[in-house]
CSV table of C-alpha atoms and ligand atoms in Angstrom, one decimal:
chain,number,residue,atom,x,y,z
A,67,MET,CA,25.5,-28.4,5.1
A,68,ASP,CA,24.5,-30.2,8.3
A,69,ILE,CA,26.5,-29.6,11.7
A,70,ILE,CA,28.5,-33.0,11.5
A,71,ALA,CA,29.5,-32.2,7.8
A,72,LEU,CA,30.5,-28.6,9.2
A,73,LYS,CA,32.6,-29.8,12.1
A,74,SER,CA,34.4,-32.1,10.0
A,75,GLU,CA,34.9,-29.5,7.4
A,76,PHE,CA,36.2,-27.3,10.3
A,77,ILE,CA,39.0,-30.0,11.4
A,78,ARG,CA,40.0,-30.1,7.9
A,79,LEU,CA,40.3,-26.7,7.6
A,80,TYR,CA,42.0,-25.9,11.2
A,81,GLY,CA,42.9,-29.0,12.8
A,82,GLU,CA,41.6,-31.3,15.7
A,83,GLY,CA,40.4,-29.8,18.9
A,84,LYS,CA,37.4,-28.4,20.6
A,85,ILE,CA,34.8,-26.8,18.5
A,86,ARG,CA,31.9,-24.5,19.6
A,87,VAL,CA,28.9,-24.3,17.4
A,88,PHE,CA,26.4,-21.3,17.0
A,89,HIS,CA,23.5,-20.5,15.0
A,90,SER,CA,21.5,-17.2,14.3
A,91,PRO,CA,18.6,-17.0,12.1
A,92,GLY,CA,17.4,-15.0,9.1
A,93,ARG,CA,14.2,-12.8,9.5
A,94,VAL,CA,10.9,-11.6,7.7
A,95,ASN,CA,9.1,-8.8,8.6
A,96,LEU,CA,5.4,-9.3,9.2
A,97,ILE,CA,4.2,-5.7,8.9
A,98,GLY,CA,6.0,-2.2,9.7
A,99,GLU,CA,8.0,-1.6,6.8
A,100,HIS,CA,10.5,1.3,6.4
A,101,ILE,CA,9.7,2.7,9.7
A,102,ASP,CA,12.3,1.5,12.1
A,103,TYR,CA,14.2,4.5,11.0
A,104,ASN,CA,11.1,6.6,11.4
A,105,GLY,CA,10.9,5.8,15.1
A,106,GLY,CA,7.8,3.6,14.2
A,107,TYR,CA,6.6,0.1,15.2
A,108,VAL,CA,7.9,-3.0,13.3
A,109,PHE,CA,6.5,-6.5,13.7
A,110,PRO,CA,9.1,-9.1,12.5
A,111,CYS,CA,10.0,-12.7,13.5
A,112,ALA,CA,13.0,-14.8,13.5
A,113,LEU,CA,13.2,-17.7,10.7
A,114,ASP,CA,14.2,-21.2,11.4
A,115,PHE,CA,16.9,-21.2,9.0
A,116,GLY,CA,19.9,-18.9,9.2
A,117,THR,CA,23.8,-19.1,9.6
A,118,PHE,CA,25.6,-21.8,11.5
A,119,ALA,CA,29.2,-20.8,12.9
A,120,CYS,CA,32.0,-23.5,14.1
A,121,VAL,CA,34.4,-21.5,16.1
A,122,ARG,CA,37.7,-22.1,18.4
A,123,LYS,CA,39.6,-19.6,20.3
A,124,ARG,CA,43.3,-19.1,19.1
A,125,GLU,CA,46.1,-18.1,21.4
A,126,ASP,CA,47.3,-15.0,19.0
A,127,ASN,CA,45.3,-12.2,17.6
A,128,LYS,CA,44.9,-13.6,14.4
A,129,LEU,CA,41.3,-14.3,12.6
A,130,ASN,CA,40.8,-17.0,10.2
A,131,LEU,CA,37.5,-16.7,8.6
A,132,ALA,CA,36.1,-19.2,6.1
A,133,SER,CA,32.7,-20.1,4.9
A,134,THR,CA,31.2,-23.0,3.0
A,135,ASN,CA,29.0,-20.5,0.9
A,136,PHE,CA,32.0,-18.7,-0.6
A,137,ASP,CA,35.4,-19.8,-1.8
A,138,LEU,CA,36.9,-16.8,-0.3
A,139,LYS,CA,39.0,-17.3,3.0
A,140,VAL,CA,40.2,-14.2,4.9
A,141,THR,CA,42.6,-13.7,7.4
A,142,ALA,CA,42.7,-10.5,9.6
A,143,ASP,CA,44.6,-9.3,12.6
A,144,LEU,CA,42.6,-8.1,15.5
A,145,ASP,CA,44.7,-5.1,15.9
A,146,ASN,CA,44.1,-3.9,12.5
A,147,LEU,CA,40.5,-4.5,11.4
A,148,ILE,CA,39.7,-2.6,8.5
A,149,TYR,CA,36.9,-2.7,5.7
A,150,ASP,CA,38.3,-4.0,2.5
A,151,GLU,CA,36.1,-4.6,-0.3
A,152,LYS,CA,37.8,-7.8,-1.7
A,153,ASP,CA,37.2,-9.3,1.7
A,154,ASP,CA,33.4,-9.4,0.7
A,155,TRP,CA,31.2,-11.5,3.2
A,156,ALA,CA,34.1,-11.5,5.8
A,157,ASN,CA,33.7,-7.7,6.1
A,158,TYR,CA,30.3,-8.4,8.3
A,159,PRO,CA,32.1,-10.3,11.3
A,160,LYS,CA,35.3,-8.2,11.0
A,161,GLY,CA,32.9,-5.1,11.3
A,162,VAL,CA,31.4,-6.5,14.7
A,163,MET,CA,34.7,-7.3,16.0
A,164,LYS,CA,36.1,-3.7,15.3
A,165,VAL,CA,33.1,-2.1,17.2
A,166,MET,CA,33.1,-4.6,19.9
A,167,VAL,CA,36.9,-4.0,20.4
A,168,ASP,CA,36.3,-0.1,20.3
A,169,ALA,CA,33.3,-0.8,22.8
A,170,GLY,CA,35.8,-2.2,25.3
A,171,TYR,CA,34.8,-5.8,25.1
A,172,LYS,CA,37.4,-8.7,25.3
A,173,VAL,CA,37.9,-10.3,21.7
A,174,GLY,CA,40.4,-12.9,21.0
A,175,GLY,CA,42.0,-14.5,18.0
A,176,MET,CA,39.6,-17.2,16.4
A,177,ASP,CA,39.4,-19.9,13.6
A,178,ILE,CA,35.7,-19.6,12.1
A,179,LEU,CA,33.7,-21.5,9.8
A,180,VAL,CA,30.4,-20.3,9.0
A,181,SER,CA,27.6,-22.0,6.7
A,182,GLY,CA,24.4,-20.1,5.8
A,183,ASN,CA,21.2,-21.4,4.4
A,184,ILE,CA,19.5,-18.1,3.9
A,185,PRO,CA,19.3,-17.6,0.3
A,186,ASN,CA,21.8,-14.6,-0.4
A,187,GLY,CA,20.2,-11.4,-1.6
A,188,ALA,CA,16.8,-12.5,-0.7
A,189,GLY,CA,16.3,-10.0,1.7
A,190,LEU,CA,16.2,-12.3,4.5
A,191,SER,CA,18.8,-10.3,6.4
A,192,SER,CA,21.7,-12.9,5.9
A,193,SER,CA,24.1,-10.2,6.9
A,194,ALA,CA,22.3,-9.2,10.0
A,195,SER,CA,22.5,-12.9,10.8
A,196,LEU,CA,26.1,-12.9,10.4
A,197,GLU,CA,26.8,-9.9,12.5
A,198,VAL,CA,24.8,-10.9,15.6
A,199,LEU,CA,26.2,-14.2,15.1
A,200,THR,CA,29.6,-12.6,15.5
A,201,GLY,CA,28.4,-10.7,18.6
A,202,VAL,CA,27.0,-13.8,20.3
A,203,VAL,CA,30.3,-15.8,19.4
A,204,ILE,CA,32.5,-13.0,21.1
A,205,SER,CA,30.1,-12.8,24.2
A,206,GLU,CA,30.3,-16.3,24.8
A,207,LEU,CA,33.9,-16.9,23.9
A,208,PHE,CA,35.7,-14.1,25.6
A,209,ASN,CA,33.1,-12.4,27.8
A,210,ASN,CA,31.4,-15.1,29.7
A,211,GLY,CA,28.4,-14.7,27.9
A,212,ALA,CA,27.8,-11.5,29.6
A,213,VAL,CA,27.4,-8.9,26.7
A,214,ASP,CA,23.9,-8.0,26.9
A,215,ARG,CA,21.7,-9.1,24.0
A,216,VAL,CA,20.2,-5.7,23.0
A,217,GLU,CA,23.7,-4.3,23.3
A,218,ILE,CA,25.1,-7.1,20.6
A,219,VAL,CA,22.1,-6.1,18.6
A,220,LYS,CA,23.1,-2.1,18.6
A,221,LEU,CA,26.6,-3.1,17.8
A,222,SER,CA,25.5,-5.1,15.1
A,223,GLN,CA,23.9,-2.3,13.7
A,224,LYS,CA,26.4,0.0,14.2
A,225,ALA,CA,29.0,-2.3,12.4
A,226,GLU,CA,26.8,-2.1,9.5
A,227,ASN,CA,26.3,1.5,9.4
A,228,HIS,CA,30.1,2.6,10.0
A,229,PHE,CA,32.2,-0.2,9.0
A,230,VAL,CA,30.3,-2.1,6.0
A,231,GLY,CA,28.6,1.6,5.3
A,232,VAL,CA,24.9,0.6,4.5
A,233,ASN,CA,22.6,3.1,6.6
A,234,CYS,CA,20.0,0.5,7.7
A,235,GLY,CA,17.8,0.7,10.9
A,236,ILE,CA,17.8,-1.7,13.5
A,237,MET,CA,14.9,-3.9,12.7
A,238,ASP,CA,16.8,-6.9,11.4
A,239,GLN,CA,19.8,-7.3,13.9
A,240,PHE,CA,16.9,-6.7,16.6
A,241,ALA,CA,14.9,-9.5,15.1
A,242,VAL,CA,17.7,-11.8,14.6
A,243,GLY,CA,19.0,-11.3,18.2
A,244,MET,CA,15.9,-11.3,20.0
A,245,GLY,CA,13.9,-13.8,18.1
A,246,LYS,CA,11.8,-16.2,20.2
A,247,LYS,CA,10.3,-19.5,18.8
A,248,ASN,CA,6.7,-18.9,17.5
A,249,LYS,CA,6.8,-15.4,18.4
A,250,ALA,CA,6.7,-12.3,16.4
A,251,ILE,CA,8.4,-9.1,18.1
A,252,LEU,CA,6.5,-5.9,18.5
A,253,LEU,CA,9.2,-3.5,18.6
A,254,ASP,CA,8.9,0.2,19.2
A,255,CYS,CA,11.9,1.6,17.4
A,256,ASN,CA,12.1,4.8,19.0
A,257,SER,CA,12.3,3.5,22.6
A,258,LEU,CA,13.5,-0.1,21.9
A,259,LYS,CA,10.8,-1.3,24.2
A,260,TYR,CA,9.5,-4.6,22.6
A,261,ASP,CA,6.6,-7.3,23.4
A,262,TYR,CA,6.3,-10.8,22.2
A,263,ALA,CA,3.0,-12.1,20.4
A,264,GLU,CA,2.3,-15.5,19.7
A,265,VAL,CA,2.0,-16.2,16.0
A,266,ASN,CA,-1.2,-18.6,16.3
A,267,ILE,CA,-2.2,-18.8,12.6
A,268,GLY,CA,-3.8,-22.4,12.9
A,269,ASP,CA,-4.9,-23.7,9.5
A,270,TYR,CA,-2.6,-20.9,7.7
A,271,SER,CA,0.9,-21.1,6.6
A,272,LEU,CA,3.3,-18.3,6.6
A,273,VAL,CA,4.8,-18.6,2.8
A,274,ILE,CA,7.8,-16.7,1.8
A,275,MET,CA,8.1,-16.1,-1.8
A,276,ASN,CA,11.3,-14.8,-3.8
A,277,THR,CA,11.0,-12.6,-6.7
A,278,ASN,CA,14.4,-14.0,-7.6
A,279,LYS,CA,15.1,-10.4,-8.5
A,280,ARG,CA,18.4,-9.1,-8.0
A,281,ARG,CA,18.6,-6.1,-5.6
A,282,ALA,CA,20.1,-3.8,-8.0
A,283,LEU,CA,20.0,-0.1,-6.8
A,284,SER,CA,18.4,-1.0,-3.6
A,285,GLU,CA,20.9,0.7,-1.5
A,286,SER,CA,21.1,3.9,-3.4
A,287,LYS,CA,17.0,3.9,-3.3
A,288,TYR,CA,16.9,3.2,0.2
A,289,ASN,CA,19.2,6.1,1.2
A,290,GLU,CA,17.0,8.5,-0.9
A,291,ARG,CA,13.8,7.2,0.9
A,292,ARG,CA,15.8,7.7,4.3
A,293,ALA,CA,16.5,11.3,3.1
A,294,GLU,CA,12.9,12.2,1.8
A,295,CYS,CA,11.7,11.2,5.6
A,296,ASP,CA,14.3,13.3,7.0
A,297,GLU,CA,13.1,15.9,4.7
A,298,ALA,CA,9.4,15.7,5.7
A,299,LEU,CA,10.5,15.6,9.5
A,300,SER,CA,12.4,18.7,9.3
A,301,ILE,CA,9.5,20.5,7.8
A,302,LEU,CA,7.1,19.2,10.1
A,303,GLN,CA,9.3,19.8,13.2
A,304,LYS,CA,8.8,23.5,12.6
A,305,LEU,CA,5.2,23.1,13.3
A,306,LYS,CA,5.1,20.5,16.1
A,307,ASN,CA,7.6,19.1,18.7
A,308,ILE,CA,8.3,15.8,17.5
A,309,GLY,CA,11.6,13.8,17.4
A,310,ALA,CA,10.4,11.2,14.5
A,311,LEU,CA,7.5,11.0,11.8
A,312,CYS,CA,6.0,8.1,13.6
A,313,GLU,CA,5.2,10.0,16.7
A,314,LEU,CA,2.2,11.6,14.8
A,315,THR,CA,-1.2,10.1,14.9
A,316,VAL,CA,-2.9,9.8,11.4
A,317,GLU,CA,-5.2,12.8,12.4
A,318,GLU,CA,-2.3,14.9,13.3
A,319,PHE,CA,-0.4,14.3,9.8
A,320,ASN,CA,-3.4,14.8,7.9
A,321,ALA,CA,-3.7,18.3,9.6
A,322,LEU,CA,-0.2,19.3,9.0
A,323,ALA,CA,0.5,17.2,5.6
A,324,HIS,CA,-0.2,20.3,3.2
A,325,ASN,CA,2.6,22.0,4.6
A,326,ILE,CA,5.1,19.5,2.9
A,327,GLU,CA,5.2,21.0,-0.7
A,328,LYS,CA,7.1,18.1,-2.5
A,329,GLU,CA,4.6,15.6,-3.6
A,330,ASN,CA,7.2,12.8,-3.2
A,331,VAL,CA,8.2,13.8,0.3
A,332,ARG,CA,4.5,14.0,1.4
A,333,LYS,CA,3.9,10.6,0.1
A,334,ARG,CA,6.8,9.1,2.1
A,335,ALA,CA,5.8,10.7,5.4
A,336,LYS,CA,2.3,9.5,4.8
A,337,HIS,CA,3.1,5.9,4.5
A,338,ALA,CA,5.3,6.0,7.5
A,339,VAL,CA,2.6,7.2,9.9
A,340,TYR,CA,-0.3,5.1,8.2
A,341,GLU,CA,2.0,1.9,8.3
A,342,ASN,CA,2.8,2.4,12.0
A,343,GLU,CA,-1.0,2.8,12.8
A,344,ARG,CA,-1.6,-0.5,10.9
A,345,VAL,CA,1.3,-2.5,12.8
A,346,LYS,CA,-0.6,-1.4,16.2
A,347,LYS,CA,-3.6,-2.9,14.6
A,348,ALA,CA,-1.9,-5.9,13.2
A,349,TYR,CA,-0.6,-6.7,16.8
A,350,ASP,CA,-4.1,-6.6,18.0
A,351,CYS,CA,-5.5,-8.6,15.2
A,352,LEU,CA,-3.0,-11.5,15.8
A,353,ASN,CA,-3.6,-11.6,19.7
A,354,LYS,CA,-7.2,-11.9,19.0
A,355,GLY,CA,-6.7,-14.5,16.2
A,356,ALA,CA,-8.6,-12.1,13.8
A,357,LEU,CA,-6.5,-13.5,10.7
A,358,LYS,CA,-8.5,-12.2,8.0
A,359,GLU,CA,-8.3,-8.7,9.2
A,360,PHE,CA,-4.6,-9.2,9.6
A,361,GLY,CA,-4.4,-10.4,6.0
A,362,GLU,CA,-6.0,-7.4,5.1
A,363,LEU,CA,-3.6,-5.0,6.9
A,364,LEU,CA,-0.7,-7.0,4.9
A,365,ILE,CA,-2.2,-6.1,1.7
A,366,GLN,CA,-2.8,-2.3,2.7
A,367,SER,CA,0.7,-2.3,3.7
A,368,HIS,CA,1.7,-3.6,0.1
A,369,ASP,CA,-0.3,-1.0,-1.6
A,370,SER,CA,1.1,1.7,0.4
A,371,LEU,CA,4.8,0.7,-0.2
A,372,LYS,CA,3.8,0.5,-4.0
A,373,ASP,CA,1.9,3.6,-4.5
A,374,LEU,CA,3.3,5.9,-1.6
A,375,TYR,CA,6.8,4.7,-0.6
A,376,GLU,CA,7.4,3.6,-4.1
A,377,VAL,CA,9.9,0.6,-3.1
A,378,THR,CA,7.9,-2.3,-4.9
A,379,GLY,CA,8.6,-2.7,-8.6
A,380,LYS,CA,7.0,-5.1,-11.2
A,381,GLU,CA,8.3,-8.3,-9.8
A,382,LEU,CA,7.2,-7.8,-6.2
A,383,ASP,CA,3.9,-6.3,-7.3
A,384,THR,CA,3.3,-9.5,-9.5
A,385,LEU,CA,4.0,-11.9,-6.9
A,386,VAL,CA,1.9,-10.3,-4.2
A,387,TYR,CA,-0.9,-9.6,-6.6
A,388,GLU,CA,-1.0,-12.8,-8.0
A,389,ALA,CA,-0.5,-14.4,-4.7
A,390,ILE,CA,-3.8,-12.3,-3.3
A,391,LYS,CA,-5.4,-13.6,-6.3
A,392,ALA,CA,-4.5,-17.7,-6.0
A,393,PRO,CA,-6.4,-19.9,-3.8
A,394,GLY,CA,-6.6,-20.0,-0.2
A,395,CYS,CA,-4.6,-16.6,0.3
A,396,ILE,CA,-5.9,-13.9,2.9
A,397,GLY,CA,-3.0,-11.6,2.7
A,398,ALA,CA,0.3,-10.7,1.1
A,399,ARG,CA,3.0,-8.1,1.0
A,400,MET,CA,6.6,-7.5,0.2
A,401,THR,CA,8.9,-7.8,3.2
A,402,GLY,CA,12.4,-6.1,4.0
A,403,ALA,CA,13.8,-3.2,1.9
A,404,GLY,CA,12.0,-3.9,-1.2
A,405,PHE,CA,13.0,-3.2,-5.0
A,406,GLY,CA,13.3,-7.2,-5.2
A,407,GLY,CA,13.6,-9.8,-2.7
A,408,CYS,CA,11.0,-11.4,-0.8
A,409,ALA,CA,7.3,-11.2,-0.1
A,410,ILE,CA,5.1,-13.3,2.3
A,411,ALA,CA,1.5,-14.5,2.1
A,412,LEU,CA,-0.9,-16.0,4.6
A,413,VAL,CA,-2.2,-19.1,2.9
A,414,ASP,CA,-4.8,-21.9,3.8
A,415,LYS,CA,-3.1,-25.1,4.3
A,416,ALA,CA,-5.4,-27.0,2.5
A,417,LEU,CA,-4.9,-25.0,-0.6
A,418,LEU,CA,-1.2,-24.8,-0.6
A,419,GLU,CA,-0.4,-27.0,-3.6
A,420,ASP,CA,-3.0,-24.7,-5.7
A,421,PHE,CA,-1.8,-21.6,-4.5
A,422,ILE,CA,1.8,-22.1,-5.3
A,423,ALA,CA,1.2,-24.0,-8.7
A,424,GLN,CA,-1.2,-20.9,-9.6
A,425,VAL,CA,1.3,-18.2,-8.6
A,426,LYS,CA,4.4,-19.9,-10.0
A,427,THR,CA,2.6,-20.3,-13.5
A,428,ASN,CA,1.3,-16.7,-13.6
A,429,TYR,CA,4.7,-15.0,-12.2
A,430,GLU,CA,6.7,-17.1,-14.6
A,431,ASN,CA,4.5,-15.9,-17.3
A,432,ILE,CA,4.6,-12.3,-16.6
A,433,ILE,CA,8.3,-11.9,-15.4
A,434,GLY,CA,10.1,-14.6,-17.4
A,435,TYR,CA,11.5,-16.6,-14.6
A,436,ALA,CA,10.3,-18.6,-11.7
A,437,PRO,CA,9.9,-17.7,-8.1
A,438,ASP,CA,10.7,-19.7,-5.2
A,439,PHE,CA,8.9,-20.7,-2.3
A,440,TYR,CA,10.0,-21.4,1.3
A,441,PHE,CA,8.3,-22.6,4.4
A,442,SER,CA,9.8,-21.6,7.6
A,443,GLY,CA,8.6,-22.1,11.1
A,444,ILE,CA,9.5,-19.0,13.5
A,445,GLY,CA,12.8,-19.8,15.1
A,446,GLU,CA,14.9,-18.6,17.9
A,447,GLY,CA,17.3,-15.8,18.0
A,448,ALA,CA,20.7,-16.3,17.9
A,449,GLU,CA,22.4,-18.9,20.3
A,450,GLU,CA,25.2,-21.1,21.1
A,451,LEU,CA,24.1,-24.7,20.3
A,452,LYS,CA,25.1,-27.0,23.0
B,572,GLA,C1,16.1,-3.1,5.6
B,572,GLA,C2,16.8,-2.6,6.5
B,572,GLA,C3,15.7,-2.4,7.9
B,572,GLA,C4,14.5,-1.6,7.4
B,572,GLA,C5,14.2,-2.5,6.3
B,572,GLA,C6,12.5,-1.7,5.8
B,572,GLA,O1,15.8,-4.4,5.7
B,572,GLA,O2,18.0,-3.1,6.9
B,572,GLA,O3,16.4,-1.7,9.1
B,572,GLA,O4,14.6,-0.4,7.2
B,572,GLA,O5,14.8,-2.6,5.2
B,572,GLA,O6,11.8,-1.9,6.6
């Protein structure tokens, strides 16, 4: 829905008056998967599609939450914000409001209408987009825009961890909150130090490919992987003074790996350490325009997520390996949590049509239904549109 239509829908729901409009992007991660919670480097960027919100302050403590994507409208009271399964999507804004109230920020009653164009369940962070959006709205409407952006990112992650109950790392909220046009963010998840890299991919296009597989089981498997990494860490901490798996170099890990007896636990830790090294190399490659090498690293990352971390599955593997075989592709990998959702590919612009035709046909023949393809530029982080 465009902004004009969204504003008229807002007026239809809540009546005439001043409306403020905000936008918050989705994200893809270029490389550095499943290592934000292992103190590693990640390399995500914000997309140029995401979630819009029209908002207006109220005189009371009431919250009216509506969305053009879902029929469900939710009313809540600022003094009594609790997770309620039947509130579905509205739990994300409610959660951020709750953690911001608890953290001592000013929050007041609001009428809100949101409208998202991130495909739901595609693993492009529609929930982080909605969370950070809410944080920015609260900062602008009630705190003169003075809430520090990284603080909004951390509070959004807190809402997801403790209010919604999903044990995610900080990458998604960081990418959504701190994204910059045409730049990827190299984020050290241990220290939260970050650096922007210009994404100059010249004759290539960043293609987002959706497996269209429903991400069943992803949450429990995600938590299982986190627990396996914690197990590896506690074994290695008896041998070396580290706070996170990704503090180890590849050489240090290889010298210690035999102490981890369980094969699956050893494999998870190996992925984390090697993936972290790949991110640093990928950052250098992108900076010096070595795109073929960058593409190679994407493929190595996918192989590791398949063989060592075991979070891909038939759909993502088919999509990625068919992409790599198709015309013009110099690299591809799953992005996000895995088990379905999306993959990315770097494809020569001149061969894009052939690439899509081949990947689509082959994927559909093997999997039984078609994938989707999206072309997004790299967008800005969450902001008020003025
Ligand atoms: C999900 C989580 C992130 C990160 C990725 C995997 O997107 O929300 O914190 O762990 O999976 O890299």
